[in-house]
CSV table of C-alpha atoms and ligand atoms in Angstrom, one decimal:
chain,number,residue,atom,x,y,z
A,1,MET,CA,0.2,0.2,0.0
A,2,ARG,CA,3.0,2.6,-0.1
A,3,THR,CA,1.8,5.6,-1.4
A,4,LYS,CA,2.4,6.8,-5.2
A,5,SER,CA,5.0,8.8,-5.1
A,6,THR,CA,5.2,12.4,-6.7
A,7,GLY,CA,7.9,13.9,-4.9
A,8,LYS,CA,6.0,15.6,-2.3
A,9,LYS,CA,5.7,13.1,0.8
A,10,LYS,CA,1.9,13.0,2.0
A,11,ILE,CA,2.0,14.4,5.3
A,12,ASN,CA,-1.9,12.8,6.9
A,13,LEU,CA,-2.8,14.3,10.1
A,14,ILE,CA,-4.9,12.2,12.4
A,15,THR,CA,-7.0,13.9,15.0
A,16,LEU,CA,-7.9,11.9,18.4
A,17,GLY,CA,-10.0,13.5,20.9
A,18,CYS,CA,-12.1,16.9,21.3
A,19,SER,CA,-13.3,19.6,18.8
A,20,LYS,CA,-10.8,22.0,20.0
A,21,ASN,CA,-8.4,19.1,18.7
A,22,VAL,CA,-9.9,19.4,15.4
A,23,TYR,CA,-9.2,23.0,15.3
A,24,ASP,CA,-5.4,22.6,16.1
A,25,SER,CA,-5.3,19.4,12.9
A,26,GLU,CA,-7.1,22.3,11.1
A,27,VAL,CA,-4.5,25.0,12.0
A,28,ILE,CA,-1.3,22.6,11.2
A,29,MET,CA,-3.1,21.3,7.8
A,30,GLY,CA,-3.1,25.1,7.0
A,31,GLN,CA,0.3,25.8,7.9
A,32,LEU,CA,1.6,23.0,5.6
A,33,ALA,CA,-0.6,23.2,2.7
A,34,ALA,CA,1.1,27.3,2.8
A,35,ASN,CA,4.2,25.7,2.6
A,36,GLY,CA,4.0,23.7,-0.8
A,37,LYS,CA,3.0,20.7,1.8
A,38,GLU,CA,0.7,17.9,0.1
A,39,VAL,CA,-1.7,17.5,3.2
A,40,VAL,CA,-4.4,15.2,4.0
A,41,HIS,CA,-7.0,14.1,7.0
A,42,GLU,CA,-6.6,10.4,8.3
A,43,GLN,CA,-6.6,9.3,4.6
A,44,THR,CA,-3.0,7.7,4.0
A,45,GLY,CA,0.2,9.2,3.9
A,46,ASP,CA,4.3,9.1,3.8
A,47,VAL,CA,4.2,11.1,6.5
A,48,VAL,CA,2.2,10.3,9.8
A,49,VAL,CA,1.0,13.0,12.4
A,50,ILE,CA,-0.7,11.7,15.0
A,51,ASN,CA,-3.0,14.5,17.2
A,52,THR,CA,-3.6,12.3,20.5
A,53,CYS,CA,-6.1,13.6,23.5
A,54,GLY,CA,-4.6,12.8,26.6
A,55,PHE,CA,-8.2,13.7,28.7
A,56,ILE,CA,-8.9,10.3,30.7
A,57,ASP,CA,-8.1,7.1,30.6
A,58,ASN,CA,-10.0,5.5,27.7
A,59,ALA,CA,-9.1,8.3,25.4
A,60,LYS,CA,-5.7,8.2,26.4
A,61,GLU,CA,-6.0,4.4,25.4
A,62,GLU,CA,-7.5,5.3,22.4
A,63,SER,CA,-4.4,7.5,21.6
A,64,VAL,CA,-1.5,4.9,22.2
A,65,ASN,CA,-3.4,2.2,20.5
A,66,THR,CA,-3.0,4.8,17.7
A,67,ILE,CA,0.8,5.7,17.9
A,68,LEU,CA,1.3,1.8,17.8
A,69,GLU,CA,-0.9,1.4,15.2
A,70,TYR,CA,1.1,3.5,12.3
A,71,VAL,CA,4.8,2.9,14.7
A,72,GLN,CA,3.9,-0.7,13.1
A,73,LEU,CA,3.0,0.4,9.7
A,74,LYS,CA,6.0,2.4,9.6
A,75,GLU,CA,8.4,-0.8,10.9
A,76,GLN,CA,6.3,-2.3,7.3
A,77,GLY,CA,7.3,0.1,5.2
A,78,ILE,CA,3.9,1.4,4.5
A,79,VAL,CA,4.6,4.8,6.4
A,80,GLU,CA,8.3,7.1,6.6
A,81,LYS,CA,8.1,9.0,9.4
A,82,VAL,CA,5.6,9.0,12.6
A,83,PHE,CA,5.2,12.5,14.8
A,84,VAL,CA,2.8,12.9,17.7
A,85,THR,CA,1.2,15.8,19.3
A,86,GLY,CA,-1.4,17.4,21.0
A,87,CYS,CA,-2.3,16.6,24.9
A,88,LEU,CA,-1.4,13.3,25.8
A,89,SER,CA,2.1,14.3,24.2
A,90,GLU,CA,2.2,17.3,26.2
A,91,ARG,CA,1.6,15.1,29.3
A,92,TYR,CA,3.6,12.4,28.7
A,93,LYS,CA,6.2,13.2,26.4
A,94,PRO,CA,9.8,11.8,28.8
A,95,ASP,CA,7.2,8.5,29.2
A,96,LEU,CA,6.3,8.5,25.5
A,97,GLU,CA,10.1,8.8,24.3
A,98,ALA,CA,11.1,5.3,26.8
A,99,GLU,CA,8.3,3.4,25.8
A,100,ILE,CA,7.5,4.0,22.4
A,101,PRO,CA,11.0,5.4,20.8
A,102,ASP,CA,9.9,4.4,17.6
A,103,VAL,CA,8.0,7.3,16.8
A,104,ASP,CA,10.2,10.2,15.3
A,105,ALA,CA,9.3,12.8,17.4
A,106,TYR,CA,7.2,14.2,20.2
A,107,PHE,CA,5.7,17.4,20.5
A,108,GLY,CA,3.6,19.3,23.0
A,109,THR,CA,0.4,21.5,22.4
A,110,ARG,CA,2.4,25.2,21.9
A,111,GLU,CA,5.1,23.5,19.4
A,112,LEU,CA,3.7,23.9,16.5
A,113,PRO,CA,6.7,25.6,15.0
A,114,LEU,CA,9.0,22.8,16.2
A,115,LEU,CA,6.8,20.1,14.7
A,116,LEU,CA,6.1,22.3,11.1
A,117,LYS,CA,10.4,22.8,11.4
A,118,ALA,CA,10.4,19.2,11.9
A,119,LEU,CA,8.0,18.4,8.8
A,120,GLY,CA,10.3,20.8,6.5
A,121,ALA,CA,7.5,23.8,7.0
A,122,ASP,CA,8.2,27.0,8.3
A,123,TYR,CA,5.7,29.0,10.7
A,124,LYS,CA,3.9,31.9,8.5
A,125,HIS,CA,2.1,33.8,11.4
A,126,GLU,CA,0.0,36.0,8.9
A,127,LEU,CA,-1.9,32.8,8.6
A,128,VAL,CA,-3.0,33.3,11.9
A,129,GLY,CA,-6.8,32.4,11.9
A,130,GLU,CA,-6.4,30.8,8.2
A,131,ARG,CA,-6.6,26.8,8.5
A,132,LEU,CA,-7.7,23.8,6.4
A,133,ILE,CA,-11.4,23.0,7.6
A,134,THR,CA,-12.0,19.3,8.0
A,135,THR,CA,-15.5,19.5,9.0
A,136,PRO,CA,-18.2,19.4,6.0
A,137,ARG,CA,-17.5,23.1,4.8
A,138,HIS,CA,-20.9,24.4,6.2
A,139,PHE,CA,-20.3,24.2,10.0
A,140,ALA,CA,-16.3,25.2,11.5
A,141,TYR,CA,-15.3,25.1,14.9
A,142,LEU,CA,-14.2,28.5,16.1
A,143,LYS,CA,-12.0,28.3,19.0
A,144,ILE,CA,-11.5,32.3,21.5
A,145,SER,CA,-9.4,30.8,23.7
A,146,GLU,CA,-6.5,28.1,24.9
A,147,GLY,CA,-6.0,26.9,27.6
A,148,CYS,CA,-7.8,27.2,31.5
A,149,ASP,CA,-7.8,28.9,34.6
A,150,ARG,CA,-10.1,27.0,36.4
A,151,PRO,CA,-9.2,24.7,39.2
A,152,CYS,CA,-11.4,22.1,38.8
A,153,SER,CA,-10.5,19.3,40.9
A,154,PHE,CA,-10.6,16.4,38.6
A,155,CYS,CA,-9.6,18.1,35.7
A,156,ALA,CA,-5.8,17.5,33.7
A,157,ILE,CA,-6.9,20.0,31.1
A,158,PRO,CA,-4.6,22.9,32.2
A,159,LEU,CA,-1.9,21.0,32.8
A,160,MET,CA,-2.1,20.6,29.1
A,161,ARG,CA,-3.3,23.5,27.4
A,162,GLY,CA,-1.9,26.0,30.5
A,163,ALA,CA,-3.6,29.4,31.3
A,164,HIS,CA,-6.5,30.6,29.9
A,165,VAL,CA,-6.1,33.0,26.7
A,166,SER,CA,-8.5,35.2,25.2
A,167,LYS,CA,-8.1,35.6,20.9
A,168,PRO,CA,-8.7,39.3,20.7
A,169,ILE,CA,-12.6,39.5,19.1
A,170,GLU,CA,-11.1,41.6,16.0
A,171,GLU,CA,-9.0,38.0,14.7
A,172,LEU,CA,-12.0,36.0,15.3
A,173,VAL,CA,-14.5,37.8,14.0
A,174,GLU,CA,-11.6,37.9,10.3
A,175,GLU,CA,-11.2,34.4,11.0
A,176,SER,CA,-15.1,34.2,10.8
A,177,ARG,CA,-15.2,36.6,7.7
A,178,LYS,CA,-12.9,34.3,6.2
A,179,LEU,CA,-14.6,30.9,6.9
A,180,ALA,CA,-18.1,32.3,5.7
A,181,ALA,CA,-15.8,33.4,2.0
A,182,LYS,CA,-15.3,30.1,1.9
A,183,GLY,CA,-19.6,28.9,2.9
A,184,THR,CA,-19.2,28.4,5.6
A,185,LYS,CA,-22.9,28.9,7.5
A,186,GLU,CA,-22.8,28.1,10.6
A,187,LEU,CA,-20.0,29.0,13.4
A,188,VAL,CA,-20.2,26.5,16.7
A,189,LEU,CA,-17.7,28.2,19.3
A,190,ILE,CA,-15.6,26.2,21.4
A,191,ALA,CA,-12.9,26.9,24.2
A,192,GLN,CA,-11.9,24.9,27.4
A,193,ASP,CA,-14.3,27.7,28.9
A,194,LEU,CA,-16.4,29.7,27.1
A,195,THR,CA,-17.6,32.4,29.4
A,196,TYR,CA,-14.4,33.4,30.7
A,197,TYR,CA,-13.7,34.5,27.6
A,198,GLY,CA,-12.0,38.7,27.3
A,199,LEU,CA,-11.2,38.6,31.3
A,200,ASP,CA,-7.5,38.2,30.5
A,201,ILE,CA,-6.9,40.6,27.4
A,202,TYR,CA,-10.2,42.8,28.5
A,203,LYS,CA,-10.6,42.6,32.3
A,204,LYS,CA,-14.0,41.9,31.7
A,205,ARG,CA,-16.0,38.9,30.6
A,206,ALA,CA,-16.8,39.5,26.9
A,207,LEU,CA,-18.5,37.1,25.4
A,208,ALA,CA,-21.3,38.9,25.1
A,209,GLU,CA,-19.3,42.1,22.9
A,210,LEU,CA,-18.0,39.2,20.6
A,211,LEU,CA,-21.4,37.4,20.2
A,212,GLN,CA,-22.5,41.0,19.1
A,213,GLU,CA,-20.0,41.5,16.3
A,214,LEU,CA,-19.7,37.7,15.3
A,215,VAL,CA,-23.4,38.3,14.2
A,216,LYS,CA,-22.4,40.7,11.9
A,217,VAL,CA,-20.3,38.5,10.1
A,218,ASP,CA,-22.3,38.4,6.3
A,219,GLY,CA,-22.9,34.5,5.3
A,220,ILE,CA,-22.9,33.3,8.8
A,221,GLU,CA,-26.5,32.4,9.4
A,222,TRP,CA,-25.8,30.3,12.7
A,223,ILE,CA,-23.5,30.9,16.0
A,224,ARG,CA,-23.2,28.3,18.7
A,225,LEU,CA,-22.2,27.9,22.3
A,226,HIS,CA,-20.0,25.2,23.7
A,227,TYR,CA,-18.4,24.7,27.2
A,228,ALA,CA,-20.0,27.1,29.4
A,229,PHE,CA,-19.6,27.4,32.9
A,230,PRO,CA,-21.7,27.5,35.5
A,231,THR,CA,-20.2,30.0,38.5
A,232,GLY,CA,-20.3,33.8,37.1
A,233,PHE,CA,-22.3,32.6,34.4
A,234,PRO,CA,-22.6,36.2,32.2
A,235,MET,CA,-25.9,36.8,32.0
A,236,GLU,CA,-25.3,40.0,29.2
A,237,VAL,CA,-25.2,36.9,27.1
A,238,LEU,CA,-28.6,35.2,27.1
A,239,GLU,CA,-30.0,38.9,26.2
A,240,VAL,CA,-27.9,38.5,23.2
A,241,MET,CA,-29.2,35.4,22.4
A,242,ARG,CA,-32.8,36.9,22.3
A,243,ARG,CA,-32.1,39.2,20.6
A,244,GLU,CA,-29.8,38.2,17.9
A,245,PRO,CA,-31.6,34.9,15.4
A,246,LYS,CA,-28.6,34.1,14.6
A,247,ILE,CA,-27.3,32.8,17.7
A,248,CYS,CA,-28.6,29.2,18.2
A,249,ASN,CA,-30.9,28.7,21.2
A,250,TYR,CA,-28.7,26.1,22.5
A,251,ILE,CA,-26.3,25.7,24.8
A,252,ASP,CA,-23.4,23.1,26.2
A,253,ILE,CA,-22.8,24.5,30.2
A,254,PRO,CA,-21.0,21.1,32.0
A,255,LEU,CA,-22.3,21.2,35.2
A,256,GLN,CA,-20.5,17.6,36.3
A,257,HIS,CA,-22.5,17.3,39.2
A,258,ILE,CA,-25.8,18.6,41.7
A,259,ASN,CA,-24.6,17.7,45.0
A,260,THR,CA,-22.8,20.6,47.0
A,261,GLU,CA,-20.5,17.9,48.8
A,262,MET,CA,-19.1,16.6,45.7
A,263,LEU,CA,-19.5,20.4,43.9
A,264,LYS,CA,-17.6,21.7,46.7
A,265,SER,CA,-15.1,18.3,46.0
A,266,MET,CA,-14.5,19.3,42.7
A,267,ARG,CA,-13.9,22.9,43.5
A,268,ARG,CA,-16.6,23.8,41.0
A,269,GLY,CA,-17.6,27.1,42.9
A,270,THR,CA,-21.2,26.4,43.1
A,271,THR,CA,-23.9,24.6,44.9
A,272,HIS,CA,-27.4,22.9,43.9
A,273,GLU,CA,-29.0,25.6,44.6
A,274,LYS,CA,-26.7,27.6,42.9
A,275,THR,CA,-26.9,25.6,40.0
A,276,ASN,CA,-30.5,25.1,39.6
A,277,ALA,CA,-30.7,29.0,40.2
A,278,LEU,CA,-29.1,29.5,36.9
A,279,LEU,CA,-30.9,26.7,35.0
A,280,LYS,CA,-34.4,28.6,35.9
A,281,GLU,CA,-33.1,31.8,35.2
A,282,PHE,CA,-31.6,30.4,31.7
A,283,ARG,CA,-35.0,28.7,31.6
A,284,ASN,CA,-36.9,32.1,32.5
A,285,LYS,CA,-35.1,34.3,29.9
A,286,MET,CA,-34.6,32.1,27.2
A,287,PRO,CA,-37.9,29.3,27.6
A,288,ASP,CA,-36.7,27.8,24.1
A,289,MET,CA,-33.7,27.4,24.6
A,290,ALA,CA,-31.8,23.5,24.3
A,291,ILE,CA,-29.4,22.9,27.8
A,292,ARG,CA,-27.2,20.2,27.4
A,293,THR,CA,-24.8,19.6,30.1
A,294,THR,CA,-22.5,16.6,30.4
A,295,LEU,CA,-21.8,14.5,34.3
A,296,ILE,CA,-19.4,13.0,35.8
A,297,CYS,CA,-20.5,9.4,37.5
A,298,GLY,CA,-18.5,7.9,40.8
A,299,TYR,CA,-16.3,10.9,41.9
A,300,PRO,CA,-14.5,10.0,44.9
A,301,GLY,CA,-16.2,9.3,47.9
A,302,GLU,CA,-19.3,9.9,45.8
A,303,THR,CA,-22.3,7.6,48.3
A,304,GLN,CA,-25.2,6.1,46.4
A,305,GLU,CA,-27.4,8.3,48.1
A,306,GLN,CA,-25.5,12.0,46.7
A,307,PHE,CA,-25.6,9.9,43.1
A,308,GLU,CA,-29.4,9.4,43.9
A,309,GLU,CA,-29.4,12.7,44.4
A,310,MET,CA,-28.1,13.7,41.0
A,311,LYS,CA,-30.5,10.6,39.4
A,312,ALA,CA,-33.2,12.2,40.0
A,313,TRP,CA,-32.1,16.1,39.2
A,314,VAL,CA,-32.0,14.7,35.9
A,315,GLN,CA,-35.6,13.5,36.2
A,316,GLU,CA,-36.9,16.8,37.8
A,317,GLN,CA,-34.8,19.1,35.2
A,318,ARG,CA,-35.0,16.8,31.7
A,319,PHE,CA,-32.1,18.6,29.9
A,320,ASP,CA,-32.7,18.4,26.5
A,321,ARG,CA,-29.6,16.9,25.8
A,322,LEU,CA,-26.6,15.3,28.6
A,323,GLY,CA,-23.6,13.0,28.9
A,324,CYS,CA,-22.0,11.4,31.2
A,325,PHE,CA,-18.7,9.8,32.4
A,326,ALA,CA,-17.2,7.7,34.6
A,327,TYR,CA,-14.8,9.4,36.6
A,328,SER,CA,-10.9,9.0,35.4
A,329,HIS,CA,-8.3,9.6,38.2
A,330,GLU,CA,-6.0,11.4,36.7
A,331,GLU,CA,-2.8,12.3,37.8
A,332,ASN,CA,-1.2,15.5,39.3
A,333,THR,CA,-4.9,16.4,39.0
A,334,HIS,CA,-5.9,17.4,43.0
A,335,ALA,CA,-8.7,14.8,43.3
A,336,TYR,CA,-5.6,12.5,42.7
A,337,LEU,CA,-5.0,13.1,46.4
A,338,LEU,CA,-8.4,11.4,47.7
A,339,GLU,CA,-8.9,8.2,47.0
A,340,ASP,CA,-10.5,6.6,43.6
A,341,ASP,CA,-13.0,4.0,46.2
A,342,VAL,CA,-16.5,3.8,43.8
A,343,PRO,CA,-15.3,0.4,42.3
A,344,GLU,CA,-15.3,0.9,38.3
A,345,GLU,CA,-17.7,-1.7,38.0
A,346,VAL,CA,-20.7,0.9,39.9
A,347,LYS,CA,-19.1,3.9,38.1
A,348,HIS,CA,-20.3,2.3,35.0
A,349,ASP,CA,-23.4,1.5,36.6
A,350,ARG,CA,-24.5,4.9,37.3
A,351,VAL,CA,-23.4,5.9,33.9
A,352,ALA,CA,-25.7,3.6,32.4
A,353,GLN,CA,-28.6,4.2,34.8
A,354,ILE,CA,-28.1,8.4,34.2
A,355,MET,CA,-28.2,7.8,30.3
A,356,ASP,CA,-31.1,5.5,30.9
A,357,VAL,CA,-33.4,7.8,32.5
A,358,GLN,CA,-32.1,10.4,29.5
A,359,ALA,CA,-33.2,8.3,26.9
A,360,GLN,CA,-36.3,8.0,28.4
A,361,ILE,CA,-36.4,12.2,28.7
A,362,SER,CA,-34.9,12.3,24.9
A,363,TYR,CA,-37.9,10.3,23.2
A,364,GLU,CA,-40.8,12.4,25.4
A,365,LEU,CA,-39.1,15.5,24.5
A,366,ASN,CA,-39.0,13.9,20.3
A,367,GLN,CA,-42.4,13.4,20.8
A,368,GLU,CA,-43.7,16.5,21.3
A,369,LYS,CA,-41.6,18.0,17.9
A,370,ILE,CA,-44.2,15.8,16.2
A,371,GLY,CA,-46.3,17.8,13.8
A,372,LYS,CA,-44.1,20.9,14.8
A,373,GLU,CA,-42.0,23.0,12.0
A,374,PHE,CA,-38.4,23.6,12.1
A,375,LYS,CA,-35.4,25.1,9.7
A,376,VAL,CA,-32.8,22.7,10.0
A,377,ILE,CA,-29.4,22.2,8.1
A,378,VAL,CA,-28.5,19.7,5.7
A,379,ASP,CA,-25.6,18.1,7.0
A,380,ARG,CA,-25.0,15.0,4.0
A,381,LYS,CA,-26.5,11.9,2.5
A,382,GLU,CA,-26.3,8.5,4.2
A,383,GLY,CA,-27.8,5.9,1.2
A,384,ASP,CA,-31.3,6.9,1.1
A,385,ILE,CA,-31.9,9.7,3.6
A,386,TYR,CA,-30.7,12.9,3.9
A,387,ILE,CA,-29.1,14.4,7.7
A,388,ALA,CA,-30.2,17.1,9.1
A,389,ARG,CA,-29.8,19.2,12.5
A,390,THR,CA,-32.2,21.7,13.9
A,391,GLU,CA,-30.6,24.5,15.5
A,392,TYR,CA,-30.9,22.6,19.4
A,393,ASP,CA,-29.1,19.9,17.9
A,394,SER,CA,-24.7,20.4,17.6
A,395,PRO,CA,-22.6,18.4,14.9
A,396,ASP,CA,-21.5,14.8,16.3
A,397,VAL,CA,-22.9,14.8,19.4
A,398,ASP,CA,-26.7,15.6,18.7
A,399,ASN,CA,-29.7,14.7,17.5
A,400,GLU,CA,-30.4,14.1,13.7
A,401,VAL,CA,-33.4,14.9,11.3
A,402,HIS,CA,-33.7,12.4,8.8
A,403,ILE,CA,-35.2,14.0,5.6
A,404,SER,CA,-36.1,11.1,3.0
A,405,ALA,CA,-34.0,10.9,-0.4
A,406,LYS,CA,-36.4,9.8,-1.7
A,407,ASP,CA,-37.9,12.2,-5.3
A,408,GLN,CA,-36.0,15.3,-3.8
A,409,TYR,CA,-32.4,16.9,-4.1
A,410,LEU,CA,-31.3,18.4,-1.0
A,411,SER,CA,-27.7,19.8,-0.8
A,412,PRO,CA,-25.7,19.7,2.2
A,413,GLY,CA,-25.0,23.0,4.1
A,414,THR,CA,-28.5,24.6,3.0
A,415,PHE,CA,-31.9,25.1,5.2
A,416,VAL,CA,-35.1,24.0,4.5
A,417,GLN,CA,-38.0,24.1,6.3
A,418,VAL,CA,-39.7,20.5,7.9
A,419,ARG,CA,-42.2,19.1,9.8
A,420,ILE,CA,-41.4,16.0,12.2
A,421,VAL,CA,-43.1,13.3,11.4
A,422,SER,CA,-42.2,11.1,13.5
A,423,ALA,CA,-39.5,10.4,16.3
A,424,THR,CA,-37.6,7.7,18.3
A,425,GLU,CA,-35.2,8.4,21.3
A,426,PHE,CA,-32.2,10.0,19.8
A,427,ASP,CA,-33.7,11.1,16.1
A,428,LEU,CA,-36.9,12.5,14.2
A,429,VAL,CA,-38.0,12.1,10.6
A,430,ALA,CA,-39.2,15.1,9.0
A,431,GLU,CA,-40.6,15.8,5.6
A,432,VAL,CA,-39.8,19.0,3.8
A,433,ILE,CA,-42.5,21.8,3.6
A,434,GLY,CA,-40.7,24.3,2.3
B,501,LIG,S1,-13.2,24.8,33.4
B,501,LIG,FE1,-13.3,22.6,32.5
B,501,LIG,S2,-11.4,22.7,30.8
B,501,LIG,FE2,-11.6,24.5,32.9
B,501,LIG,S3,-10.4,23.2,34.4
B,501,LIG,FE3,-12.7,23.0,34.8
B,501,LIG,S4,-13.5,21.0,33.8
B,501,LIG,FE4,-11.0,21.5,33.1
């Protein structure tokens, strides 16, 4: 399977982990292309760059297995060089160099110029905001800041991504203009903590101001908010969301737990009561807003009672979208000093219980949508159906709208008006009405 030699070594980027890693891979690819390099994403190539994830056990395991897979291909002469970058490399470089020495070189999350040099390219500062999009052309992630200043006890991200650094509003507007010019219609705003935006460079929370500028970008029709933080949530953001139709009625806000003792130990800076008060204000101010959250089960010391409190709360709150993880005991985090005393099988059983509750809620909420009309964006065609999303659904993580492809053609990236005709737990079936 040796790749056709064009004299130019084809560089193949492999992205693992979260949307922030997708963004970083796109930046690497943009730099390589600007240096005249042939670069592809998750295809085949002579040189492989693996952008790893080092967040929790499962993700780390997937990253190590991917590295081993490509080192094997190198031994078989199918690929010539293997480079590793991203969070796992940032966090465990010395260990990885010792345990998997056949990798040509390891780079951290803030070593892009060195990685490019190893690939025979020079870092081009003038390209800031330019990248090769790997998502379908009509939506793109917009990373508004890097790093995180929060002290969450279970989280290794600040160890891998450093302190919080916001990008200036002008740069983000310019980046969005360039994306819109290439056909992007939906911007998915990402960060480690979206709501911290501006506190470093503007000495105030400036997410609302940023949104006010992004809605002015021609061609951008949907703006979506991911990774908000509950404590110190800038309520002025809801005002802008209410006023600006381009901003999707959607917010992703990982809450992690609801028991006050657990939240205290997690160093989340909030309580059961304060969390509920925030959610109540969200629903009062934005009754039509879809709320996505993420929870952790099996955090050190979590009792059956505290878990039951969270399960009952999930039942009561009826989140539109919810993800749940088993606690992962991460070295060098504050929680690593605690005993990881909840057995793995209990952690996973609690996750399964929460997801069962959520599946039923999602089913009921979807049933209520039958007969209703929505504007959807068409993402792709799969077999004889089109896959689309409402403004309440983020790419890759939320519900999908299925539209028959029989007797009609819908091009990806177009908005169409539909009526929901049936629904399952996590998907809707719709017919086009305009
Ligand atoms: S806000 Fe998110 S990224 Fe930052 S420390 Fe907390 S969990 Fe980690």
